Amino acid sequence: MFDIIANPIVAVVFFAAVIALIFTAFNSFYSIGPTEVGLVRKRFGTKLPGDNPVAFRGEAGYQAQLLMPGLRFKFLPVYAVTKHPWVQVPAGQIGVVIAQVGNAFPIGAKSAVYKNEFGNFSDLAGFVRGGGQKGVQRPVLAPGTLAPIHPVAFLVITKMHVFGVPVSDDLKQRAVANKLTFAIYGLEEKQLEVTRIEPRATEGGKVVDMIGVITTLEGDALPAGDIASRLGAFDDIRALEEEQTTTGEVVSNSKLIETILGSKNSEHNSYQDFQAFLTKGGKIGLQHDPLLYGAYNLNPFLVRVEQVPMLVVEQGQVAVIKSYVGLPTEDTSGASFKFGSLVRPGHRGIWEEPLRTGKYTINPRIYQAEVVPTAILNLNWSTAVSEAHNLDKGLDPIKAKSREGFEFSIDLQVLIHVSDTRAPRVISMVGSMKNLINEVLQAAVGNLFRDKLGGMPAISFIETRQAVQEEAMTHIAEQLASYEVETKGVYIQDVIYPPDMVKVLTQREIANQEVETFKMQQAAQEQRISTEAATGRADMQKQLAQSEIGITIQKNNADAKVQDARGQAEFIKQTGMASADVMRTQGFAQADAIRAQGMAKADGFKAQNEAIGETGTLLVNVATVLADNGVNIMPQILVAGGGGALDGLAATLTKLFAQQAGVTTVPANKNLPAAK
């Protein structure tokens, strides 16, 4: 040892070697941070087999074993160690993994087969043993992933950083020139974010529900004639129809629609488990089942998402579905229907059953929905447009010429109705509601008014406007009935007349108004005269009223007197009739008494007559009557004569009768007149 030191040259070399050894030993220790890994590259060793850039058996090159966090020793002359951060995926982002080790995948494949034991790709040895393949890996690293992934075996692409060391010369050159970013791999910034399906606000502030239409970039080819992939194809629809044939029970259209719209996304975790998607028979291209509301970790190399509005069928609408996928077309419209095919849901063609009010997650790339208003539809042939449906946007006022060549502009309103059950047939005939209006209704309405107006004078059209409107209603109703559309009304809203005709009509109307004015003035004069006469009558109305009242009073008094007289007359009449009845009764009684007395007297007179003779009997009875009445028949001076008593009585009675008659004395001499 001292001999070596004594030799200056040897000593320098020795100390230099010791210092170099110490320096090498010191620099062979590596402090690996808590979120770092140490990538070891061996300078000496056998050549790596194949085209793998990572050594598993001590070959020269990048070693499979990483240095984990802590103080690690790797002898500097043999190994070179570089530090790399752990792969960390920020929240709201994904990490796309590209393997640079493993087996080559088959020609035509675009991604590597994934197995559950691969985990998050932090076990490189397990990945290689399990048959991991180079290239794009099908799963992606979820947001928040933190893993010590081998930087040479795998590249992890995130939005903010690309983790790993590229082994491709091309990528190395790009990395040196531009820094390694996602753009080098043909990706966009948004593709490295979590895919979110959520409502969107339009410019007008309206919120629109969205769905995600999926296109896959890997898988087996679609069967001939198919344009979209559906797991299991439409075997479930075929099974329902076969079950219907077996049991005889008709499967409802609503059940078929529910089966078709039922998503199978759960079988591959909404395309997030792309390996499960391929394993279950998923095909490349457009997919039948869209994504609904949510957040999804989708591999941008394998899955593309296009967000489109959800199908919304409002109240008063139905959606007629034109299906471009499904079982072969089987027409159910019948032989009499000559305007295309109607099919049951699940077949290609126009579904015979429309979708009614609701929201539907239906793929608009393979199912075309024609929304048909089933409420009464108001169409305007004018500058105004109905904001409810905007279907009359292309309808302008109708231009027509009269027989004389006058040009008219007619604003028209037509009300139509399409039944919900007939909507598929209508769409099968005309294709769309726009075609119905622009091709069918526009022609029917425009030609009608042009033909009608062209064959009649302008004035006639103006005068018979109501009749023209009714005729238009009949004509349009017949035309639309052949398309199974109801016509609810046709109304001429406004007519813009030619300026020349307007001038003539205006002058005519002015003349008519002048005539009417003269008539009104004449009527006013007549009314004035009538008013003055009425005023005069009104002035005399008081006297007239008093006179009329007096007349009324007198008339009433006279009527009262008449009534009173009638009452008295009736009273007298009734009283007289009563008195007459009494007198009649008394008379009958008296007559009976007198008759009895007379009979008695007659018997007495007969006896007297037999006794004293007729004259004596007469005188006795006269005297008796006079005595009964208080007449004194006894003579105050008895005159004796030659006669008897009866002669004296007779003389006395004669004198009495003469006094009662106004004769004082009856002379003895009959020939002399009596003295008064």
XYZ file of C-alpha atoms in Angstrom:
676
model
C 0.000 0.000 0.000
C 2.766 2.426 0.991
C 4.687 1.510 -2.103
C 1.734 2.542 -4.144
C 1.477 5.773 -2.260
C 5.215 6.382 -2.668
C 4.701 6.287 -6.370
C 3.122 9.608 -7.180
C 1.499 8.460 -10.385
C 0.109 5.388 -8.841
C -1.057 7.385 -5.896
C -2.938 9.814 -8.078
C -4.585 6.995 -9.909
C -5.462 5.231 -6.705
C -6.971 8.234 -5.046
C -8.782 9.113 -8.232
C -10.194 5.611 -8.309
C -11.223 5.805 -4.675
C -12.855 9.183 -5.217
C -14.589 7.888 -8.325
C -15.764 4.852 -6.437
C -17.075 6.970 -3.623
C -18.737 9.326 -6.082
C -20.240 6.393 -7.971
C -21.425 4.790 -4.795
C -22.916 8.049 -3.594
C -24.701 8.661 -6.892
C -25.983 5.119 -6.989
C -28.483 6.018 -4.269
C -31.798 7.439 -5.510
C -34.403 9.116 -3.426
C -37.759 8.292 -4.982
C -40.530 10.668 -3.930
C -43.873 9.501 -2.483
C -45.663 9.901 -5.813
C -42.805 8.878 -8.050
C -41.362 5.721 -9.533
C -37.808 5.090 -10.613
C -37.384 3.802 -14.171
C -34.248 1.655 -14.356
C -32.266 1.308 -17.558
C -29.523 -1.296 -17.632
C -26.512 -0.365 -19.701
C -24.991 -3.787 -20.059
C -26.556 -7.139 -20.720
C -27.939 -9.448 -23.359
C -30.153 -8.192 -26.135
C -33.886 -7.943 -25.561
C -35.877 -10.654 -27.348
C -38.509 -9.620 -29.890
C -39.761 -6.069 -30.080
C -40.565 -5.478 -26.441
C -38.774 -2.436 -24.990
C -38.838 -3.731 -21.405
C -36.475 -6.368 -19.993
C -37.872 -9.013 -17.661
C -34.745 -11.221 -17.327
C -31.978 -8.729 -16.827
C -31.441 -7.883 -20.491
C -29.999 -4.539 -21.382
C -32.588 -1.774 -21.615
C -35.508 -0.596 -19.546
C -36.162 -2.918 -16.692
C -39.607 -4.191 -15.796
C -39.021 -3.652 -12.101
C -39.581 -0.077 -10.990
C -38.025 1.637 -8.006
C -40.813 2.491 -5.618
C -40.832 5.508 -3.245
C -37.919 5.650 -0.786
C -34.093 5.594 -0.879
C -33.049 3.062 -3.497
C -29.608 1.851 -4.683
C -28.726 1.075 -8.276
C -25.049 0.932 -9.154
C -24.426 3.872 -11.389
C -22.069 2.375 -14.006
C -24.477 -0.457 -14.701
C -27.853 1.267 -14.279
C -29.313 4.603 -15.051
C -32.387 5.677 -13.103
C -34.887 8.365 -14.106
C -37.761 9.531 -11.971
C -41.329 9.682 -13.273
C -44.535 10.766 -11.553
C -47.274 8.384 -10.718
C -50.161 8.488 -13.139
C -52.814 10.785 -11.692
C -56.122 11.442 -13.434
C -57.812 14.678 -12.292
C -61.503 14.794 -11.395
C -63.791 15.132 -14.391
C -61.202 13.617 -16.728
C -60.226 10.174 -17.953
C -56.924 8.510 -18.718
C -56.474 6.622 -21.998
C -53.938 3.797 -21.755
C -51.687 2.728 -24.639
C -49.543 -0.346 -24.032
C -46.054 -0.443 -25.571
C -45.456 -3.999 -24.438
C -47.271 -7.257 -24.939
C -48.458 -9.346 -27.814
C -49.534 -7.871 -31.096
C -53.330 -7.911 -31.595
C -54.865 -9.476 -34.681
C -54.975 -7.640 -37.986
C -58.061 -5.475 -38.165
C -58.343 -5.022 -34.418
C -58.100 -1.498 -33.094
C -57.775 -2.169 -29.398
C -56.299 -4.770 -27.087
C -58.216 -7.523 -25.352
C -58.783 -6.690 -21.700
C -58.934 -9.068 -18.768
C -60.000 -8.334 -15.229
C -56.588 -9.282 -13.817
C -55.020 -6.386 -15.632
C -56.541 -4.064 -13.058
C -55.335 -0.531 -13.550
C -52.163 -1.648 -15.408
C -49.844 -1.170 -12.404
C -48.826 -4.868 -12.488
C -46.682 -5.080 -15.603
C -45.643 -8.689 -15.062
C -49.242 -9.794 -14.596
C -50.221 -7.917 -17.768
C -47.602 -9.697 -19.833
C -48.304 -13.112 -18.302
C -52.013 -12.676 -18.910
C -51.482 -12.151 -22.627
C -51.838 -8.413 -22.658
C -51.570 -6.843 -26.087
C -49.882 -3.753 -27.371
C -51.886 -0.762 -28.405
C -54.931 1.075 -27.154
C -56.450 -0.571 -24.118
C -60.227 -0.850 -24.033
C -60.899 0.448 -20.514
C -59.899 3.933 -19.427
C -58.633 5.113 -16.075
C -61.425 6.685 -14.082
C -61.279 10.224 -12.646
C -59.158 10.363 -9.480
C -56.981 7.355 -10.374
C -53.489 7.439 -8.807
C -51.285 4.500 -9.808
C -47.549 3.665 -10.220
C -47.736 2.632 -13.867
C -44.600 1.680 -15.744
C -43.712 4.739 -17.888
C -42.232 2.690 -20.747
C -44.689 -0.191 -20.750
C -47.689 2.165 -20.853
C -48.487 5.635 -22.024
C -51.373 7.291 -20.220
C -52.964 10.228 -22.016
C -54.874 12.781 -19.976
C -56.128 16.229 -20.733
C -53.325 17.975 -18.848
C -50.396 15.590 -19.321
C -49.148 12.499 -21.135
C -47.537 10.082 -18.700
C -44.797 7.766 -19.989
C -41.869 7.564 -22.358
C -42.675 6.921 -26.025
C -40.494 4.322 -27.711
C -41.515 5.211 -31.254
C -38.944 7.378 -33.033
C -41.738 9.435 -34.555
C -43.307 10.119 -31.190
C -39.905 10.895 -29.705
C -39.294 13.531 -32.356
C -42.726 15.070 -31.805
C -42.235 15.061 -28.085
C -38.925 16.929 -28.435
C -40.312 19.489 -30.841
C -43.737 20.186 -29.404
C -43.877 18.504 -26.037
C -45.893 15.330 -25.783
C -49.627 16.157 -25.664
C -52.935 14.515 -26.483
C -53.023 16.295 -29.839
C -50.171 14.104 -31.091
C -52.505 11.106 -30.751
C -55.311 12.699 -32.734
C -57.507 13.437 -29.759
C -59.392 16.548 -28.794
C -59.379 18.098 -25.376
C -63.074 17.425 -24.772
C -62.659 13.723 -25.572
C -60.483 13.333 -22.489
C -63.216 14.608 -20.224
C -65.965 12.547 -18.643
C -68.867 12.396 -21.087
C -71.904 14.088 -19.573
C -75.421 13.725 -20.926
C -77.550 16.484 -19.437
C -80.200 19.027 -20.425
C -79.089 21.965 -22.503
C -80.407 25.486 -22.733
C -81.034 26.837 -26.204
C -80.484 30.417 -27.286
C -84.118 31.173 -26.545
C -83.711 29.982 -22.954
C -85.673 26.785 -23.488
C -84.249 23.693 -21.784
C -83.954 20.692 -24.122
C -83.564 17.116 -22.929
C -80.649 15.336 -24.575
C -79.577 11.762 -25.300
C -76.261 10.414 -26.553
C -76.195 8.610 -29.898
C -73.347 6.106 -29.843
C -71.056 5.065 -32.668
C -68.492 2.388 -31.874
C -65.245 2.187 -33.808
C -64.520 -1.475 -33.250
C -66.368 -4.747 -33.420
C -67.524 -7.296 -35.944
C -69.146 -6.048 -39.102
C -72.900 -5.542 -39.189
C -75.028 -8.156 -40.957
C -75.921 -7.356 -44.531
C -78.735 -4.816 -44.718
C -78.361 -3.558 -41.133
C -77.364 0.001 -40.407
C -77.151 -0.203 -36.616
C -76.145 -2.709 -33.978
C -78.488 -3.975 -31.269
C -77.373 -6.616 -28.821
C -79.209 -9.761 -29.760
C -80.527 -8.011 -32.861
C -84.375 -8.203 -32.861
C -84.628 -11.797 -31.710
C -86.710 -10.701 -28.706
C -89.338 -9.180 -31.032
C -89.378 -12.328 -33.148
C -89.809 -14.428 -29.993
C -92.844 -12.359 -28.942
C -94.445 -12.807 -32.348
C -93.765 -16.545 -32.310
C -95.255 -16.751 -28.827
C -98.325 -14.951 -30.163
C -98.632 -17.531 -32.937
C -98.311 -20.375 -30.447
C -100.683 -19.115 -27.755
C -103.101 -17.293 -30.027
C -102.944 -14.190 -27.805
C -102.204 -11.016 -29.727
C -99.164 -9.148 -28.449
C -100.097 -5.497 -28.177
C -98.233 -2.858 -30.118
C -97.490 -1.037 -26.877
C -95.632 -4.085 -25.540
C -93.598 -4.325 -28.725
C -92.729 -0.623 -28.491
C -91.751 -1.014 -24.839
C -89.471 -3.915 -25.731
C -87.796 -1.988 -28.554
C -87.224 1.112 -26.489
C -85.990 -0.916 -23.547
C -82.240 -0.243 -23.350
C -79.662 -3.053 -23.096
C -76.941 -0.711 -21.894
C -76.772 -2.459 -18.533
C -75.128 -5.464 -20.203
C -71.972 -3.464 -20.990
C -72.245 -0.695 -18.403
C -73.357 1.844 -21.015
C -70.374 1.168 -23.325
C -67.922 1.820 -20.473
C -67.025 -1.876 -20.365
C -66.149 -2.105 -24.017
C -64.792 -5.600 -23.619
C -68.222 -6.764 -22.367
C -69.829 -4.991 -25.304
C -67.720 -6.951 -27.777
C -68.044 -10.198 -25.833
C -71.851 -9.997 -25.953
C -71.838 -9.541 -29.705
C -71.665 -5.779 -30.084
C -70.989 -4.707 -33.653
C -69.066 -1.810 -35.089
C -70.909 1.292 -36.166
C -74.086 3.064 -35.147
C -75.688 1.655 -32.025
C -79.376 1.147 -31.399
C -79.408 2.110 -27.710
C -78.507 5.710 -26.831
C -77.135 6.996 -23.543
C -79.438 8.675 -21.047
C -78.741 11.340 -18.440
C -75.501 10.710 -16.591
C -71.694 10.786 -16.660
C -69.751 8.129 -18.543
C -66.083 7.129 -18.834
C -65.874 6.348 -22.535
C -62.772 5.498 -24.514
C -62.451 8.182 -27.229
C -60.514 5.751 -29.456
C -63.457 3.309 -29.406
C -66.651 5.233 -28.690
C -67.952 8.462 -30.197
C -70.936 10.285 -28.730
C -73.246 12.706 -30.491
C -75.714 14.472 -28.266
C -79.124 15.045 -29.842
C -82.485 16.228 -28.459
C -84.767 13.645 -26.937
C -88.022 12.963 -28.765
C -90.766 14.875 -26.957
C -94.394 14.358 -27.973
C -96.563 17.108 -26.530
C -100.238 16.969 -25.669
C -102.241 17.191 -28.895
C -99.553 15.417 -30.935
C -98.479 11.951 -31.968
C -95.190 10.789 -33.449
C -95.376 8.514 -36.472
C -92.241 6.347 -36.542
C -90.403 5.427 -39.712
C -88.108 2.577 -38.753
C -84.967 1.848 -40.756
C -84.005 -1.149 -38.606
C -85.780 -4.240 -37.389
C -87.302 -7.392 -38.768
C -88.230 -7.545 -42.454
C -91.221 -5.522 -43.594
C -94.589 -7.249 -43.204
C -97.387 -4.994 -44.435
C -100.465 -4.800 -42.196
C -102.334 -2.033 -44.050
C -104.358 -4.367 -46.272
C -104.647 -4.766 -50.009
C -106.880 -1.689 -50.416
C -104.213 0.656 -49.108
C -101.970 1.590 -52.036
C -99.757 4.212 -50.424
C -96.930 2.248 -48.850
C -96.546 -0.252 -46.065
C -97.655 -0.090 -42.470
C -95.915 -2.518 -40.129
C -96.046 -3.568 -36.523
C -93.386 -2.089 -34.223
C -90.115 -3.979 -34.565
C -90.262 -4.206 -38.351
C -88.819 -1.931 -40.997
C -91.322 0.589 -42.288
C -93.924 2.958 -40.866
C -95.240 1.710 -37.553
C -98.997 1.287 -37.529
C -99.040 2.508 -33.939
C -97.819 6.081 -33.255
C -96.098 7.264 -30.105
C -98.353 9.379 -27.947
C -97.696 12.073 -25.337
C -94.382 11.488 -23.578
C -90.581 11.639 -23.801
C -88.785 8.903 -25.695
C -85.106 7.944 -25.754
C -85.254 6.834 -29.338
C -82.277 6.996 -31.693
C -83.131 9.598 -34.361
C -80.461 8.189 -36.690
C -82.386 4.948 -37.168
C -85.934 5.984 -36.229
C -87.350 9.018 -37.956
C -90.197 10.538 -35.986
C -92.763 12.612 -37.874
C -94.642 14.667 -35.301
C -98.262 15.071 -36.364
C -100.523 17.603 -34.619
C -103.784 15.905 -33.688
C -105.417 19.071 -32.407
C -107.220 21.276 -34.915
C -104.523 22.808 -37.103
C -104.846 26.445 -38.139
C -103.160 27.223 -41.483
C -102.900 30.775 -42.777
C -102.362 31.790 -46.377
C -101.098 35.210 -45.336
C -98.028 37.049 -44.103
C -98.814 35.891 -40.563
C -97.415 32.549 -39.407
C -98.839 30.336 -36.677
C -96.238 30.175 -33.919
C -97.799 27.000 -32.531
C -96.530 24.778 -35.361
C -94.862 26.972 -38.027
C -96.175 24.608 -40.727
C -97.672 27.477 -42.720
C -94.388 29.340 -42.968
C -94.261 28.818 -46.740
C -97.896 29.786 -47.377
C -98.371 33.222 -48.960
C -101.579 35.106 -49.781
C -103.304 33.601 -52.828
C -102.856 35.630 -56.018
C -105.650 35.347 -58.608
C -107.088 37.295 -61.558
C -110.718 37.987 -62.341
C -112.221 37.523 -65.775
C -111.494 41.177 -66.588
C -107.872 40.837 -65.528
C -108.111 42.454 -62.091
C -105.558 40.975 -59.672
C -106.750 39.949 -56.221
C -104.761 39.019 -53.137
C -106.713 36.723 -50.820
C -105.835 35.949 -47.190
C -107.253 32.531 -46.349
C -107.539 30.457 -43.202
C -108.069 26.681 -43.311
C -108.682 24.466 -40.277
C -107.804 20.769 -40.618
C -107.657 17.803 -38.263
C -105.653 14.582 -38.384
C -106.891 11.775 -36.154
C -104.229 10.122 -33.988
C -105.264 6.650 -35.140
C -105.119 7.703 -38.818
C -101.846 9.614 -38.568
C -99.643 6.682 -39.759
C -101.806 6.277 -42.868
C -101.654 10.008 -43.602
C -97.852 10.045 -43.302
C -97.610 6.913 -45.424
C -99.532 8.725 -48.176
C -97.850 12.145 -48.083
C -94.556 11.523 -46.287
C -94.769 14.422 -43.831
C -97.063 17.166 -42.599
C -95.075 19.695 -44.640
C -95.746 17.673 -47.773
C -99.438 17.512 -46.896
C -99.612 21.282 -46.642
C -97.167 22.382 -49.329
C -97.912 19.748 -51.941
C -101.526 18.707 -51.401
C -103.346 21.500 -49.623
C -101.477 24.332 -51.308
C -102.362 23.021 -54.763
C -106.003 22.347 -53.875
C -106.559 25.769 -52.357
C -104.562 27.842 -54.834
C -106.008 26.227 -57.959
C -109.554 26.460 -56.636
C -109.440 30.203 -56.092
C -107.534 30.886 -59.293
C -110.032 28.885 -61.349
C -113.045 30.273 -59.543
C -111.988 33.904 -59.720
C -110.743 33.597 -63.291
C -114.189 32.532 -64.493
C -116.251 35.276 -62.907
C -116.404 39.095 -62.944
C -114.602 40.853 -60.153
C -117.779 42.454 -58.851
C -119.486 39.061 -58.711
C -116.667 37.696 -56.608
C -117.011 40.571 -54.198
C -120.780 40.227 -54.001
C -120.766 36.414 -53.675
C -117.797 36.114 -51.347
C -119.746 34.022 -48.830
C -120.878 31.580 -51.539
C -117.298 31.272 -52.824
C -116.133 30.507 -49.288
C -118.752 27.771 -48.884
C -117.813 26.261 -52.232
C -114.150 26.303 -51.206
C -115.060 24.489 -47.992
C -116.793 21.723 -49.931
C -113.984 21.388 -52.494
C -111.133 21.307 -49.962
C -113.013 18.872 -47.717
C -113.401 16.466 -50.652
C -109.732 16.789 -51.582
C -108.414 16.163 -48.061
C -110.864 13.362 -47.339
C -109.006 11.219 -49.859
C -105.930 11.644 -47.633
C -107.945 10.783 -44.502
C -107.725 14.375 -43.235
C -110.768 16.219 -41.900
C -111.535 19.799 -42.922
C -113.004 21.831 -40.067
C -113.355 25.207 -41.748
C -112.355 27.464 -44.651
C -112.508 31.219 -44.109
C -111.660 34.149 -46.375
C -109.966 36.475 -43.913
C -109.243 39.416 -46.153
C -109.289 40.387 -49.829
C -106.958 43.040 -51.210
C -108.699 44.543 -54.240
C -107.003 46.054 -57.303
C -106.391 49.818 -56.928
C -108.459 50.687 -60.030
C -111.401 48.688 -58.771
C -111.027 50.183 -55.332
C -111.268 53.655 -56.900
C -114.447 52.765 -58.817
C -116.013 51.077 -55.823
C -115.068 54.001 -53.636
C -116.764 56.464 -55.984
C -119.811 54.241 -56.173
C -119.946 53.965 -52.442
C -119.599 57.739 -52.060
C -122.558 58.218 -54.415
C -124.571 55.664 -52.473
C -123.678 57.405 -49.251
C -124.749 60.769 -50.685
C -128.096 59.266 -51.658
C -128.429 57.869 -48.180
C -127.469 61.256 -46.773
C -130.215 62.984 -48.761
C -132.674 60.377 -47.558
C -131.583 60.938 -44.008
C -131.911 64.713 -44.408
C -135.425 64.253 -45.783
C -136.253 61.950 -42.946
C -134.823 64.536 -40.556
C -137.138 67.236 -41.953
C -140.095 64.910 -41.671
C -139.079 64.107 -38.179
C -138.785 67.829 -37.377
C -142.357 68.428 -38.595
C -143.537 65.489 -36.582
C -141.670 66.820 -33.581
C -143.264 70.256 -33.859
C -146.717 68.699 -34.150
C -145.962 66.614 -31.133
C -144.817 69.749 -29.283
C -148.160 71.477 -30.062
C -150.050 68.496 -28.896
C -147.975 68.406 -25.786
C -148.807 72.036 -25.032
C -152.585 71.281 -25.182
C -152.115 68.053 -23.400
C -153.150 69.496 -20.003
C -156.482 70.785 -21.215
C -156.963 67.693 -23.253
C -156.222 65.627 -20.206
C -158.680 67.625 -18.048
C -161.334 67.362 -20.742
C -160.752 63.687 -21.093
C -160.878 63.274 -17.322
C -164.170 65.259 -17.169
C -165.636 63.181 -19.907
C -164.521 60.111 -18.107
C -166.088 61.311 -14.855
C -169.395 62.138 -16.574
C -169.341 58.866 -18.379
C -168.669 57.095 -15.134
C -171.534 59.008 -13.425
C -173.882 58.194 -16.273
C -172.825 54.617 -16.123
C -173.426 54.703 -12.388
C -176.925 56.097 -12.894
C -177.635 53.557 -15.546
C -176.497 50.869 -13.273
C -178.544 52.330 -10.411
C -181.604 52.553 -12.650
C -181.051 49.041 -13.759
C -180.757 48.034 -10.160
C -183.988 49.842 -9.199
C -185.763 48.422 -12.194
C -184.628 45.011 -11.269
C -185.675 45.637 -7.685
C -189.112 46.876 -8.781
C -189.410 43.999 -11.129
C -188.550 41.523 -8.474
C -190.760 43.301 -5.901
C -193.673 43.539 -8.347
C -193.352 39.906 -9.194
C -193.410 39.102 -5.508
C -196.454 41.349 -4.906
C -198.192 39.885 -7.891
C -197.622 36.440 -6.522
C -199.059 37.516 -3.175
C -202.051 39.208 -4.746
C -202.568 36.260 -7.020
C -202.579 33.958 -4.067
C -204.885 36.216 -2.047
C -207.174 36.614 -5.038
C -207.401 32.881 -5.448
C -208.267 32.595 -1.755
C -210.770 35.416 -1.810
C -212.296 34.016 -4.942
C -212.716 30.697 -3.253
C -214.356 32.429 -0.234
C -216.520 34.580 -2.390
C -217.439 31.557 -4.414
C -218.444 29.795 -1.253
C -220.333 32.803 0.052
C -221.923 33.249 -3.332
C -223.080 29.682 -3.317
C -224.510 30.207 0.119
C -226.119 33.475 -0.846
C -227.387 31.915 -4.015
C -229.101 29.318 -1.949
C -230.446 32.127 0.312
C -231.539 34.184 -2.632
C -233.280 31.171 -4.009
C -235.175 30.738 -0.746
C -235.992 34.461 -0.508
C -237.063 34.469 -4.084
C -239.431 31.682 -3.369
C -240.692 33.568 -0.246
C -240.946 37.194 -1.287
C -240.372 37.179 -4.971
C -237.638 38.407 -7.126
C -238.175 42.140 -6.426
C -238.325 41.678 -2.722
C -235.260 39.610 -2.717
C -233.399 42.262 -4.687
C -234.369 45.072 -2.395
C -233.568 43.169 0.760
C -230.143 42.306 -0.391
C -229.387 45.858 -1.557
C -230.431 47.204 1.749
C -228.359 44.677 3.530
C -225.276 45.704 1.580
C -225.870 49.374 2.281
C -226.359 48.691 5.937
C -223.147 46.733 6.069
C -221.380 49.795 4.663
C -222.903 52.200 7.221
C -225.457 53.778 4.958
C -228.573 54.868 6.820
C -231.468 53.797 4.759
C -234.177 54.384 7.299
C -236.438 57.209 6.151
C -236.623 60.202 8.517
C -240.148 60.954 7.450
C -242.321 58.030 6.925
C -244.530 58.632 3.997
C -247.594 56.626 3.988
C -248.886 55.654 0.769
C -250.837 53.252 -0.851
C -247.989 50.993 -1.362
C -246.433 48.509 0.941
C -243.193 48.385 2.881
C -241.217 47.251 -0.091
C -242.329 50.268 -2.058
C -241.072 52.559 0.637
C -237.753 50.727 0.743
C -237.447 51.020 -2.981
C -238.124 54.730 -2.868
C -235.549 55.268 -0.211
C -232.926 53.355 -2.157
C -233.686 55.329 -5.267
C -233.104 58.582 -3.468
C -229.848 57.361 -2.078
C -228.521 56.268 -5.442
C -229.472 59.632 -6.876
C -227.476 61.464 -4.212
C -224.448 59.296 -4.807
C -224.688 60.054 -8.528
C -224.935 63.823 -7.960
C -228.782 64.085 -8.561
C -230.558 65.802 -5.704
C -234.115 64.881 -6.442
C -235.889 62.701 -8.846
C -239.020 64.524 -9.923
C -242.292 62.857 -9.737
C -242.970 63.721 -13.213
C -240.697 61.532 -15.241
C -240.760 63.872 -18.095
C -239.061 66.791 -16.300
C -235.284 66.889 -15.917
C -233.824 66.468 -12.559
C -232.443 69.527 -10.740
C -228.841 69.506 -9.738
